[in-house]
mmCIF file of C-alpha atoms in Angstrom:
data_model
loop_
_atom_site.group_PDB
_atom_site.id
_atom_site.type_symbol
_atom_site.label_atom_id
_atom_site.label_comp_id
_atom_site.label_asym_id
_atom_site.label_seq_id
_atom_site.Cartn_x
_atom_site.Cartn_y
_atom_site.Cartn_z
ATOM 1 C CA MET A 1 -25.709 -101.986 -74.059
ATOM 2 C CA SER A 2 -22.548 -100.246 -75.226
ATOM 3 C CA ASP A 3 -22.271 -97.719 -78.072
ATOM 4 C CA LYS A 4 -20.680 -98.963 -81.317
ATOM 5 C CA ALA A 5 -18.878 -96.744 -83.820
ATOM 6 C CA VAL A 6 -20.346 -97.119 -87.248
ATOM 7 C CA VAL A 7 -18.266 -96.333 -90.341
ATOM 8 C CA LYS A 8 -20.368 -95.637 -93.304
ATOM 9 C CA ASN A 9 -19.140 -96.248 -96.789
ATOM 10 C CA SER A 10 -20.056 -93.070 -98.635
ATOM 11 C CA GLY A 11 -18.523 -93.991 -101.844
ATOM 12 C CA GLY A 12 -20.371 -94.934 -104.915
ATOM 13 C CA LEU A 13 -21.631 -93.569 -108.394
ATOM 14 C CA GLY A 14 -23.066 -90.279 -106.878
ATOM 15 C CA GLU A 15 -19.930 -89.223 -105.068
ATOM 16 C CA THR A 16 -17.644 -90.048 -108.032
ATOM 17 C CA VAL A 17 -20.018 -87.859 -110.298
ATOM 18 C CA SER A 18 -19.828 -85.013 -107.745
ATOM 19 C CA VAL A 19 -15.927 -85.074 -107.698
ATOM 20 C CA ILE A 20 -15.785 -85.066 -111.375
ATOM 21 C CA VAL A 21 -18.390 -82.217 -111.613
ATOM 22 C CA GLN A 22 -16.267 -80.238 -108.997
ATOM 23 C CA ALA A 23 -12.908 -80.833 -110.856
ATOM 24 C CA LEU A 24 -14.638 -79.791 -114.128
ATOM 25 C CA LEU A 25 -15.913 -76.623 -112.690
ATOM 26 C CA LEU A 26 -12.622 -75.782 -111.056
ATOM 27 C CA ALA A 27 -10.924 -76.341 -114.429
ATOM 28 C CA LEU A 28 -13.463 -74.002 -116.077
ATOM 29 C CA VAL A 29 -12.865 -71.334 -113.368
ATOM 30 C CA ILE A 30 -8.999 -71.562 -113.900
ATOM 31 C CA ARG A 31 -9.378 -71.582 -117.749
ATOM 32 C CA THR A 32 -11.840 -68.554 -117.844
ATOM 33 C CA LEU A 33 -10.234 -66.419 -115.168
ATOM 34 C CA LEU A 34 -6.515 -67.482 -114.836
ATOM 35 C CA PHE A 35 -4.696 -69.407 -117.417
ATOM 36 C CA GLN A 36 -5.699 -71.065 -120.751
ATOM 37 C CA PRO A 37 -3.342 -73.401 -122.508
ATOM 38 C CA PHE A 38 -2.865 -72.827 -126.325
ATOM 39 C CA ASN A 39 -0.576 -74.404 -128.869
ATOM 40 C CA ILE A 40 1.112 -72.944 -131.809
ATOM 41 C CA PRO A 41 -0.100 -74.219 -135.106
ATOM 42 C CA SER A 42 1.719 -72.008 -137.693
ATOM 43 C CA GLY A 43 5.152 -70.268 -138.112
ATOM 44 C CA SER A 44 3.960 -66.634 -138.042
ATOM 45 C CA MET A 45 5.788 -65.920 -134.761
ATOM 46 C CA ARG A 46 9.041 -67.632 -135.731
ATOM 47 C CA PRO A 47 11.706 -67.482 -134.252
ATOM 48 C CA THR A 48 10.094 -66.315 -130.851
ATOM 49 C CA LEU A 49 7.388 -69.120 -131.046
ATOM 50 C CA LEU A 50 7.465 -72.486 -133.000
ATOM 51 C CA GLU A 51 4.909 -74.880 -134.429
ATOM 52 C CA GLY A 52 4.639 -77.407 -131.556
ATOM 53 C CA ASP A 53 4.961 -74.972 -128.661
ATOM 54 C CA TYR A 54 2.434 -75.211 -125.986
ATOM 55 C CA LEU A 55 1.989 -72.274 -123.716
ATOM 56 C CA PHE A 56 -0.051 -70.775 -121.005
ATOM 57 C CA VAL A 57 -1.868 -67.358 -121.719
ATOM 58 C CA SER A 58 -2.611 -65.099 -118.812
ATOM 59 C CA LYS A 59 -6.377 -64.429 -118.991
ATOM 60 C CA PHE A 60 -6.382 -61.644 -116.283
ATOM 61 C CA SER A 61 -3.839 -59.364 -117.978
ATOM 62 C CA TYR A 62 -6.249 -57.732 -120.126
ATOM 63 C CA GLY A 63 -9.488 -58.280 -118.038
ATOM 64 C CA TYR A 64 -12.359 -60.311 -119.319
ATOM 65 C CA SER A 65 -14.731 -60.117 -122.528
ATOM 66 C CA LYS A 66 -17.215 -62.498 -123.905
ATOM 67 C CA TYR A 67 -14.404 -64.278 -125.807
ATOM 68 C CA SER A 68 -12.640 -65.222 -122.327
ATOM 69 C CA ILE A 69 -15.710 -67.493 -121.810
ATOM 70 C CA PRO A 70 -15.848 -70.892 -123.661
ATOM 71 C CA PHE A 71 -18.222 -70.436 -126.530
ATOM 72 C CA ALA A 72 -18.326 -66.701 -126.336
ATOM 73 C CA PRO A 73 -21.849 -66.337 -125.012
ATOM 74 C CA GLU A 74 -23.444 -62.882 -125.442
ATOM 75 C CA LEU A 75 -23.546 -62.198 -121.749
ATOM 76 C CA PHE A 76 -22.107 -58.780 -121.696
ATOM 77 C CA SER A 77 -20.152 -56.541 -124.192
ATOM 78 C CA GLY A 78 -16.819 -54.700 -123.881
ATOM 79 C CA ARG A 79 -14.400 -55.621 -121.162
ATOM 80 C CA ILE A 80 -14.671 -56.161 -117.298
ATOM 81 C CA TRP A 81 -11.638 -55.041 -115.146
ATOM 82 C CA SER A 82 -9.892 -54.091 -118.448
ATOM 83 C CA GLY A 83 -6.134 -53.725 -118.746
ATOM 84 C CA ASP A 84 -4.517 -52.263 -121.804
ATOM 85 C CA PRO A 85 -2.331 -54.435 -123.986
ATOM 86 C CA GLN A 86 1.202 -53.127 -123.965
ATOM 87 C CA ARG A 87 3.541 -52.492 -127.072
ATOM 88 C CA GLY A 88 5.475 -55.605 -127.603
ATOM 89 C CA ASP A 89 3.158 -57.970 -125.789
ATOM 90 C CA ILE A 90 2.508 -61.320 -127.368
ATOM 91 C CA ALA A 91 -1.230 -61.743 -127.219
ATOM 92 C CA VAL A 92 -3.905 -64.122 -128.308
ATOM 93 C CA PHE A 93 -7.080 -62.710 -129.892
ATOM 94 C CA ARG A 94 -9.895 -63.591 -132.032
ATOM 95 C CA LYS A 95 -9.696 -62.615 -135.550
ATOM 96 C CA PRO A 96 -11.944 -59.766 -136.216
ATOM 97 C CA ASN A 97 -13.544 -60.875 -139.405
ATOM 98 C CA ASP A 98 -13.813 -64.407 -138.121
ATOM 99 C CA THR A 99 -14.191 -64.744 -134.402
ATOM 100 C CA SER A 100 -14.122 -68.502 -134.485
ATOM 101 C CA LEU A 101 -10.365 -68.189 -135.033
ATOM 102 C CA ASP A 102 -7.643 -67.737 -132.277
ATOM 103 C CA PHE A 103 -4.577 -65.783 -133.671
ATOM 104 C CA ILE A 104 -1.310 -64.882 -131.688
ATOM 105 C CA LYS A 105 0.924 -61.924 -132.574
ATOM 106 C CA ARG A 106 2.850 -59.073 -131.149
ATOM 107 C CA VAL A 107 1.253 -55.959 -130.102
ATOM 108 C CA ILE A 108 2.919 -53.116 -132.342
ATOM 109 C CA GLY A 109 0.605 -50.362 -132.657
ATOM 110 C CA LEU A 110 -1.475 -48.767 -129.755
ATOM 111 C CA PRO A 111 -4.654 -46.657 -130.310
ATOM 112 C CA GLY A 112 -3.820 -43.632 -132.247
ATOM 113 C CA ASP A 113 -0.421 -44.776 -133.504
ATOM 114 C CA LYS A 114 0.623 -44.459 -137.312
ATOM 115 C CA ILE A 115 2.206 -47.788 -138.302
ATOM 116 C CA GLN A 116 4.122 -48.290 -141.572
ATOM 117 C CA MET A 117 6.864 -50.646 -143.029
ATOM 118 C CA ARG A 118 9.186 -48.959 -145.399
ATOM 119 C CA SER A 119 11.853 -51.171 -147.137
ATOM 120 C CA GLY A 120 11.593 -53.761 -144.217
ATOM 121 C CA VAL A 121 11.933 -51.138 -141.451
ATOM 122 C CA LEU A 122 9.091 -50.657 -139.054
ATOM 123 C CA TYR A 123 8.062 -47.035 -138.373
ATOM 124 C CA ILE A 124 6.044 -46.000 -135.443
ATOM 125 C CA ASN A 125 4.670 -42.463 -135.765
ATOM 126 C CA ASP A 126 7.161 -41.641 -138.512
ATOM 127 C CA VAL A 127 10.093 -42.757 -136.198
ATOM 128 C CA ALA A 128 11.994 -45.767 -137.291
ATOM 129 C CA VAL A 129 12.256 -48.603 -134.923
ATOM 130 C CA PRO A 130 16.019 -49.580 -134.354
ATOM 131 C CA ARG A 131 16.771 -52.773 -136.363
ATOM 132 C CA GLU A 132 20.051 -54.424 -136.485
ATOM 133 C CA LYS A 133 21.122 -57.615 -138.149
ATOM 134 C CA VAL A 134 22.409 -59.875 -135.522
ATOM 135 C CA GLY A 135 23.416 -63.060 -137.505
ATOM 136 C CA GLN A 136 21.632 -65.939 -138.935
ATOM 137 C CA ILE A 137 19.699 -69.223 -138.138
ATOM 138 C CA ASP A 138 20.526 -72.125 -140.022
ATOM 139 C CA ASN A 139 18.016 -74.550 -138.436
ATOM 140 C CA PRO A 140 14.957 -75.692 -140.163
ATOM 141 C CA ASP A 141 13.167 -76.403 -136.999
ATOM 142 C CA ILE A 142 13.313 -72.818 -136.099
ATOM 143 C CA THR A 143 13.148 -71.061 -139.690
ATOM 144 C CA GLU A 144 11.193 -73.677 -141.628
ATOM 145 C CA ALA A 145 13.674 -72.898 -144.332
ATOM 146 C CA SER A 146 16.462 -75.162 -146.003
ATOM 147 C CA GLY A 147 19.133 -72.583 -145.650
ATOM 148 C CA PRO A 148 20.560 -69.916 -143.301
ATOM 149 C CA VAL A 149 17.954 -67.017 -142.664
ATOM 150 C CA ASP A 150 18.798 -63.444 -141.722
ATOM 151 C CA VAL A 151 17.865 -62.464 -138.214
ATOM 152 C CA TYR A 152 17.093 -58.875 -137.272
ATOM 153 C CA ARG A 153 16.692 -57.472 -133.687
ATOM 154 C CA GLU A 154 14.137 -54.686 -133.269
ATOM 155 C CA VAL A 155 13.708 -52.402 -130.094
ATOM 156 C CA LEU A 156 10.486 -50.694 -129.647
ATOM 157 C CA PRO A 157 9.941 -47.266 -128.030
ATOM 158 C CA ASN A 158 9.307 -48.837 -124.584
ATOM 159 C CA GLY A 159 12.453 -51.079 -124.704
ATOM 160 C CA ILE A 160 11.046 -54.256 -125.604
ATOM 161 C CA THR A 161 13.532 -56.311 -127.697
ATOM 162 C CA TYR A 162 12.879 -59.309 -129.981
ATOM 163 C CA ASP A 163 14.183 -61.014 -133.131
ATOM 164 C CA THR A 164 12.456 -61.086 -136.407
ATOM 165 C CA LEU A 165 13.104 -63.320 -139.436
ATOM 166 C CA ASP A 166 13.656 -61.992 -142.975
ATOM 167 C CA LEU A 167 12.927 -64.851 -145.194
ATOM 168 C CA ILE A 168 12.277 -62.739 -148.501
ATOM 169 C CA PRO A 169 14.234 -59.342 -148.917
ATOM 170 C CA ASN A 170 11.774 -56.806 -150.493
ATOM 171 C CA SER A 171 8.586 -58.934 -149.770
ATOM 172 C CA VAL A 172 5.247 -57.541 -150.164
ATOM 173 C CA GLY A 173 4.976 -56.819 -146.410
ATOM 174 C CA ASP A 174 8.219 -54.828 -146.390
ATOM 175 C CA ASP A 175 6.485 -51.733 -147.916
ATOM 176 C CA THR A 176 3.010 -50.858 -146.745
ATOM 177 C CA ARG A 177 0.653 -47.897 -146.718
ATOM 178 C CA GLU A 178 0.456 -45.998 -143.535
ATOM 179 C CA PHE A 179 -2.082 -47.270 -140.985
ATOM 180 C CA VAL A 180 -3.666 -45.194 -138.382
ATOM 181 C CA VAL A 181 -4.943 -47.403 -135.419
ATOM 182 C CA PRO A 182 -8.437 -46.335 -134.315
ATOM 183 C CA ALA A 183 -9.324 -45.667 -130.788
ATOM 184 C CA GLY A 184 -9.985 -49.052 -128.737
ATOM 185 C CA HIS A 185 -8.102 -50.991 -131.423
ATOM 186 C CA TYR A 186 -4.409 -52.419 -131.731
ATOM 187 C CA PHE A 187 -2.025 -53.168 -134.680
ATOM 188 C CA MET A 188 -0.649 -56.871 -134.463
ATOM 189 C CA MET A 189 2.333 -58.244 -136.262
ATOM 190 C CA GLY A 190 4.059 -61.650 -136.509
ATOM 191 C CA ASP A 191 7.750 -61.882 -135.743
ATOM 192 C CA ASN A 192 8.145 -63.900 -139.087
ATOM 193 C CA ARG A 193 7.650 -60.719 -141.089
ATOM 194 C CA ASP A 194 7.430 -62.460 -144.544
ATOM 195 C CA ASN A 195 5.100 -65.253 -143.472
ATOM 196 C CA SER A 196 2.386 -63.693 -141.179
ATOM 197 C CA SER A 197 -1.124 -62.979 -141.692
ATOM 198 C CA ASP A 198 -1.604 -59.905 -139.488
ATOM 199 C CA SER A 199 -2.838 -56.320 -139.262
ATOM 200 C CA ARG A 200 -0.836 -55.401 -142.491
ATOM 201 C CA PHE A 201 -3.026 -57.842 -144.459
ATOM 202 C CA ASP A 202 -6.324 -59.448 -143.688
ATOM 203 C CA VAL A 203 -6.509 -59.295 -140.067
ATOM 204 C CA GLY A 204 -6.761 -55.531 -139.850
ATOM 205 C CA TYR A 205 -7.101 -53.568 -136.535
ATOM 206 C CA VAL A 206 -8.046 -55.697 -133.521
ATOM 207 C CA PRO A 207 -10.570 -54.578 -131.117
ATOM 208 C CA ILE A 208 -9.827 -54.581 -127.439
ATOM 209 C CA GLU A 209 -12.726 -56.795 -126.954
ATOM 210 C CA ASN A 210 -11.231 -59.394 -128.970
ATOM 211 C CA PHE A 211 -8.295 -60.129 -126.810
ATOM 212 C CA ILE A 212 -8.111 -63.333 -124.967
ATOM 213 C CA GLY A 213 -4.865 -62.767 -122.847
ATOM 214 C CA ARG A 214 -1.228 -62.357 -122.927
ATOM 215 C CA ALA A 215 1.201 -65.252 -123.723
ATOM 216 C CA ASN A 216 3.196 -66.061 -120.611
ATOM 217 C CA ILE A 217 5.263 -69.284 -120.660
ATOM 218 C CA ILE A 218 6.125 -72.276 -122.876
ATOM 219 C CA PHE A 219 5.158 -75.406 -120.795
ATOM 220 C CA PHE A 220 6.007 -78.028 -123.541
ATOM 221 C CA SER A 221 7.321 -78.058 -127.014
ATOM 222 C CA ILE A 222 7.657 -80.819 -129.489
ATOM 223 C CA ALA A 223 8.983 -80.790 -133.079
ATOM 224 C CA GLY A 224 8.378 -82.752 -136.096
ATOM 225 C CA LYS A 225 4.650 -81.966 -136.065
ATOM 226 C CA ALA A 226 4.444 -84.714 -133.443
ATOM 227 C CA SER A 227 1.425 -84.959 -131.064
ATOM 228 C CA PRO A 228 2.206 -84.682 -127.143
ATOM 229 C CA LEU A 229 0.496 -87.889 -126.998
ATOM 230 C CA GLU A 230 3.034 -89.690 -129.155
ATOM 231 C CA ILE A 231 5.331 -90.357 -126.118
ATOM 232 C CA TRP A 232 7.477 -92.670 -128.165
ATOM 233 C CA ARG A 233 8.775 -89.599 -130.279
ATOM 234 C CA TRP A 234 9.683 -87.519 -127.109
ATOM 235 C CA PRO A 235 13.278 -88.538 -127.109
ATOM 236 C CA SER A 236 14.034 -87.393 -130.653
ATOM 237 C CA GLU A 237 11.395 -84.498 -130.969
ATOM 238 C CA LEU A 238 11.012 -82.944 -127.647
ATOM 239 C CA ARG A 239 12.550 -79.503 -127.498
ATOM 240 C CA PHE A 240 14.032 -79.637 -123.997
ATOM 241 C CA ASP A 241 15.726 -76.019 -124.179
ATOM 242 C CA ARG A 242 12.233 -74.450 -124.713
ATOM 243 C CA LEU A 243 10.384 -76.070 -121.650
ATOM 244 C CA LEU A 244 9.389 -73.555 -119.165
ATOM 245 C CA HIS A 245 10.791 -70.674 -120.960
ATOM 246 C CA SER A 246 9.167 -67.201 -120.899
ATOM 247 C CA VAL A 247 7.668 -66.387 -124.486
ATOM 248 C CA ASN A 248 10.034 -63.435 -124.412
ATOM 249 C CA ALA A 249 13.163 -65.452 -123.559
ATOM 250 C CA ALA A 250 12.745 -68.554 -125.829
ATOM 251 C CA PRO A 251 16.286 -69.544 -127.202
ATOM 252 C CA ASN A 252 16.653 -69.060 -131.147
ATOM 253 C CA SER A 253 20.177 -70.338 -131.938
ATOM 254 C CA VAL A 254 21.440 -67.176 -133.735
ATOM 255 C CA GLN A 255 24.814 -67.551 -135.472
ATOM 256 C CA LYS A 256 26.865 -64.291 -135.558
ATOM 257 C CA ASN A 257 28.157 -63.531 -138.720
#
């Protein structure tokens, strides 16, 4: 009697469930340890980041805290494999007085720094950060304003350069008290200086434990408050010039005076 090769169909509900579970676990590992997608819901980081931008945040840049894990379980305190945020980084963090909220701002002050705004000029340790008017933006999609908006370029002490919007001259955030950043904390500000809830106001100093990760790359961007699922709106609302751009290199359409 000759041997017969028998092929067994191993498919079925059990195998399907196993594949789904493995895929979910892999996605969880990637989200927790490597990259997490975020979308920008407000205009506080204009013109660098716009509402409708979707970006990846590097989770390993600053190490891991309980906020790196979904639902932030109390498994440990502090950070594991901690890396220090650098001045000028755009970072996602949990708001200190409401850790259910994710915020995204730029790191301006490091532990021990003295931070102050004087007549719209940023001072770090009593030294003015160079600030130059580079032109205007007259595009409501970028500025959320009905007319041209002045754009100022700042250069931080470590050479990081970025643009800020000046929507309201002499606004309440243009002149502040001096802030002394405590040990283990950071001072965060939005690039849209007159429309940002940040460390000058109710956000306060951000503990290192609250950092989730560093913003990395814009992988999708859509205007008009459209959902990415509204594919029929892509031809008119998709921002093609922002796709796959570094958050530090997003175009901003500055018009020179």
